[in-house]
Amino acid sequence: MQKARVPLTNFQYGEISPSLSSRTDSAIYNSSAQKIKNFFIMSEGGVQKRGGFKALHEFTGVTVDATKTQQVRIIPFIFSDDEQYIAALSDGQIDMFFINPTTGAVTKGSTITQDTDSVALPFQEQYLHEITFAQAGDIMFLCHPTFSMQQLVRTGLSSFQVEKFSFTEQAGGARIYQPYFSFQNFGITLDPSASQGQSVTLTTSASYFDTTGSQSGGNYPNSKHINVRIRYHGAEIKITSVQSATQATGNVINELFVSLDANALRTIDGATTVEVTHVNHGMAANDVIIIRNATTVGGINEAQINGTRTITGVIDENRYTFTAGASANTSEDGGGTVEIVTHAPTKQWAEQSYSDLRGYPAAVGLHEGRLWFGGSTSQPDTVWASKSGLFYNFDLGDALADDSIELVMSIGEVATIRHFVSNRDIHIFTAGSEFFIPSFQNEPITPTNARVKRQTSFGSTFARPQPFYGATLFVQQSGTAVRQFVFSDSEAAYKADPISLLSSHLISNPIQSTVTISDVGASDAAVFFLNADGTLVTYNLNRLENIAGWTQFETKGKFHSVTSVSDKLFAIINADLGSGTNSLVLCELDPTLNMDCANTYSGSSGVFNVSNFFDNGAVVSVVSSTDYLGEFTVASGNVDVSAVDSSLSSCEVGFVYDVELKTNPIDIGTTIGPQSGQPRTLGRVILDVFDTLSVSVNNKKLIIRKVNSDFSQARQSVTGKKDFYLLGYNKDPQVTITQTAPLKLQVNGLIAEISF
């Protein structure tokens, strides 16, 4: 019988799909594992058991409903390095948590249920996971198609309020600088009954106005068009009531007028007739108009042009004539920038883009000093950007460099926008494709150079894409893959390569994602994806060596939400704390803890009050320093370990989580080929551990204590190479590393001795 020693020096490619169990020819095979559960991959190649999740706060007001995707969602609010918060969104509520910059302690602050106008917050459980957000200083913008844009505003060190997003208004309120769109079918006209005043009748040439509900007193009081603004050319009308699908009443905010193109007047030598170029004017002979701002043209001075005039003839839909107060002495075009005060029927009218009727933006972002909105219900493929540096002003103006931007992603199919990400360019993720808006020659995006370019066609879920090492990671629409949207210099375009290809079995419709740095125990920056099934998967990247790997976190119960605040990772755990029903608990990943929903408790004579989180009947585990004392049942709010150690005054109490590292089937090559499928013995494993207190190999436990140890002293962790002797034959011999106690564990590598 021959022997061979197979070294497994690292696990940098993480947990790979079981479908790769025969790929012994791949270089990845011996640098990965079949299972890596509750471990971080270190940059050196080994794995380290993750820390425990420290219990911080129980959301006692939430009754857990397993049918809901998320009932509480946590997101970061970072004002500065030393003023950081967690915002917990729930049904009609936001809870704010303050992170102490000195101690790191997390304390609950204000609870917000109404905005500054005393209106209930619009957040609903069924779409919490779909809400998008972007932060600028003291203000976080929150968006979803079902409610008007909200602002979470920091008003002091520990005070917050929610405000409804309000667009900038022109002095006197004549105009609101918000987006508008012509929702009406082609050719439908709007005919106001007057050019100014209150209670002006608005009549459309075909059905248009919303008639939700029942008519009462001749009106539809539940019409979603009420309080919506209509823009008649450049002037605005606020709808106050709706009488039918073709008639509404509104207040003209200022005065209805049309600004003509420059020099739209034409005189005829020797005649008083003046021809007006007025595109789609809607006028009829004998209509009365008011002309203003006209300048001298053809020898007719402005006083003989401006004022009340009667239309003498209609040439076509774009031209008509009137009689001036004097004859022209030449035929010419002129008149400057003329305004026509009129309320004639027109096809040039529009409605505000955002409303309860039309929906609100699904996506929000910040890029190049502009606030970006996109993906409303009625305009799912439209992108809006504010004026540069003016987040509340969306006036298109004259398309100057700092004016607002509006783009429609016309690609032959509706591309429902879900996310904006500010990276090398602004990335736009939709339900079906990935886009970006390029910057040209290092110039900022402006109304004249802005254009949307589609790059790939995989689509994105509602999980927030994450900027990571120059790429943007996103979950493919199918929920089965994670891809990185990154610019390829060789292709001069963005590509979206799958980064979860080797570990596709770990990706199960992620609903949330976050990025954190190495303080949580990872080797470097890591990305976390929360699966719909309550597992948490971790993407570890070693960019220097171009190696990346996935691992999986599990807990007692399920992970419900996850977020990071700088170097801290927070999660909400959905678990039964002993009452028989599940609770949602805000937790922080703490490398010094060994268990989940855990805390360090003080007591006396081995008795500890744990009623702050655990209910009577909860079965919890107890760790004292480097010793595991076992499982205990909470009674009268206490954990009593006096039967084990009556002198104990401090201990860690929480829920144990399993760790497992299972190698791929270990194969060896011989002169006649690989031994795959042949019975062979895994007789010995040499495990390289560091600072470890509990480890088992194929159910063989490493004995930390020795017969000559002083059992009155704390258990000492072990470092170095430890032998495990095993028995039995197997066609697919594997090394499985587990624990019998929730204590520290780090595996640097191993050597498997195979006999065949």
CSV table of N, CA, C and O in Angstrom, one decimal, residues 424-425 427 436 455-456 470-471 484-497:
chain,number,residue,atom,x,y,z
A,424,ARG,N,-17.0,55.3,-11.5
A,424,ARG,CA,-16.2,56.0,-12.6
A,424,ARG,C,-17.1,56.9,-13.4
A,424,ARG,O,-16.8,58.0,-13.8
A,425,ASP,N,-18.3,56.4,-13.7
A,425,ASP,CA,-19.4,57.1,-14.4
A,425,ASP,C,-20.6,56.9,-13.5
A,425,ASP,O,-20.5,56.2,-12.5
A,427,HIS,N,-23.7,54.8,-13.0
A,427,HIS,CA,-24.2,53.5,-13.5
A,427,HIS,C,-25.7,53.5,-13.3
A,427,HIS,O,-26.2,53.9,-12.2
A,436,PHE,N,-24.9,53.3,-18.6
A,436,PHE,CA,-24.1,54.4,-17.9
A,436,PHE,C,-24.3,55.6,-18.8
A,436,PHE,O,-24.6,55.6,-19.9
A,455,GLN,N,-25.0,48.8,-22.0
A,455,GLN,CA,-23.8,48.0,-22.0
A,455,GLN,C,-24.0,46.5,-22.0
A,455,GLN,O,-23.6,45.8,-22.8
A,456,THR,N,-24.8,46.1,-21.0
A,456,THR,CA,-25.1,44.6,-20.9
A,456,THR,C,-26.6,44.4,-20.6
A,456,THR,O,-27.3,45.4,-20.3
A,470,GLY,N,-13.5,49.6,-7.7
A,470,GLY,CA,-13.7,50.2,-9.0
A,470,GLY,C,-14.8,49.6,-9.8
A,470,GLY,O,-15.1,50.2,-10.9
A,471,ALA,N,-15.3,48.5,-9.4
A,471,ALA,CA,-16.5,47.9,-10.1
A,471,ALA,C,-17.7,48.2,-9.3
A,471,ALA,O,-17.7,48.7,-8.2
A,484,GLN,N,-20.2,41.8,-11.7
A,484,GLN,CA,-19.5,43.0,-11.4
A,484,GLN,C,-19.5,43.8,-12.7
A,484,GLN,O,-19.1,43.3,-13.8
A,485,PHE,N,-20.0,45.0,-12.6
A,485,PHE,CA,-20.1,45.9,-13.8
A,485,PHE,C,-18.9,46.8,-13.7
A,485,PHE,O,-18.7,47.6,-12.8
A,486,VAL,N,-17.9,46.5,-14.7
A,486,VAL,CA,-16.6,47.2,-14.6
A,486,VAL,C,-16.2,47.5,-16.0
A,486,VAL,O,-16.5,46.8,-17.0
A,487,PHE,N,-15.5,48.6,-16.1
A,487,PHE,CA,-15.0,49.1,-17.4
A,487,PHE,C,-13.8,48.3,-17.9
A,487,PHE,O,-12.9,48.1,-17.2
A,488,SER,N,-13.9,47.9,-19.2
A,488,SER,CA,-12.8,47.2,-19.8
A,488,SER,C,-12.1,48.1,-20.8
A,488,SER,O,-12.7,48.5,-21.8
A,489,ASP,N,-10.8,48.4,-20.5
A,489,ASP,CA,-10.1,49.3,-21.4
A,489,ASP,C,-9.9,48.6,-22.8
A,489,ASP,O,-9.9,49.3,-23.8
A,490,SER,N,-9.7,47.3,-22.8
A,490,SER,CA,-9.5,46.6,-24.0
A,490,SER,C,-10.7,46.6,-24.9
A,490,SER,O,-10.6,46.7,-26.2
A,491,GLU,N,-11.9,46.6,-24.3
A,491,GLU,CA,-13.1,46.7,-25.1
A,491,GLU,C,-13.8,48.1,-25.2
A,491,GLU,O,-14.7,48.3,-25.9
A,492,ALA,N,-13.2,49.0,-24.4
A,492,ALA,CA,-13.7,50.4,-24.3
A,492,ALA,C,-15.2,50.4,-24.0
A,492,ALA,O,-16.0,51.1,-24.6
A,493,ALA,N,-15.6,49.5,-23.1
A,493,ALA,CA,-17.0,49.4,-22.7
A,493,ALA,C,-17.0,48.7,-21.4
A,493,ALA,O,-16.1,48.1,-20.9
A,494,TYR,N,-18.2,48.8,-20.8
A,494,TYR,CA,-18.4,48.1,-19.5
A,494,TYR,C,-18.9,46.6,-19.8
A,494,TYR,O,-19.5,46.3,-20.8
A,495,LYS,N,-18.4,45.7,-18.9
A,495,LYS,CA,-18.9,44.3,-19.0
A,495,LYS,C,-19.4,43.9,-17.6
A,495,LYS,O,-19.2,44.6,-16.6
A,496,ALA,N,-20.1,42.8,-17.6
A,496,ALA,CA,-20.7,42.4,-16.4
A,496,ALA,C,-20.5,40.9,-16.2
A,496,ALA,O,-21.3,40.1,-16.4
A,497,ASP,N,-19.2,40.6,-15.8
A,497,ASP,CA,-18.8,39.2,-15.6
A,497,ASP,C,-19.4,38.7,-14.3
A,497,ASP,O,-19.5,39.4,-13.3
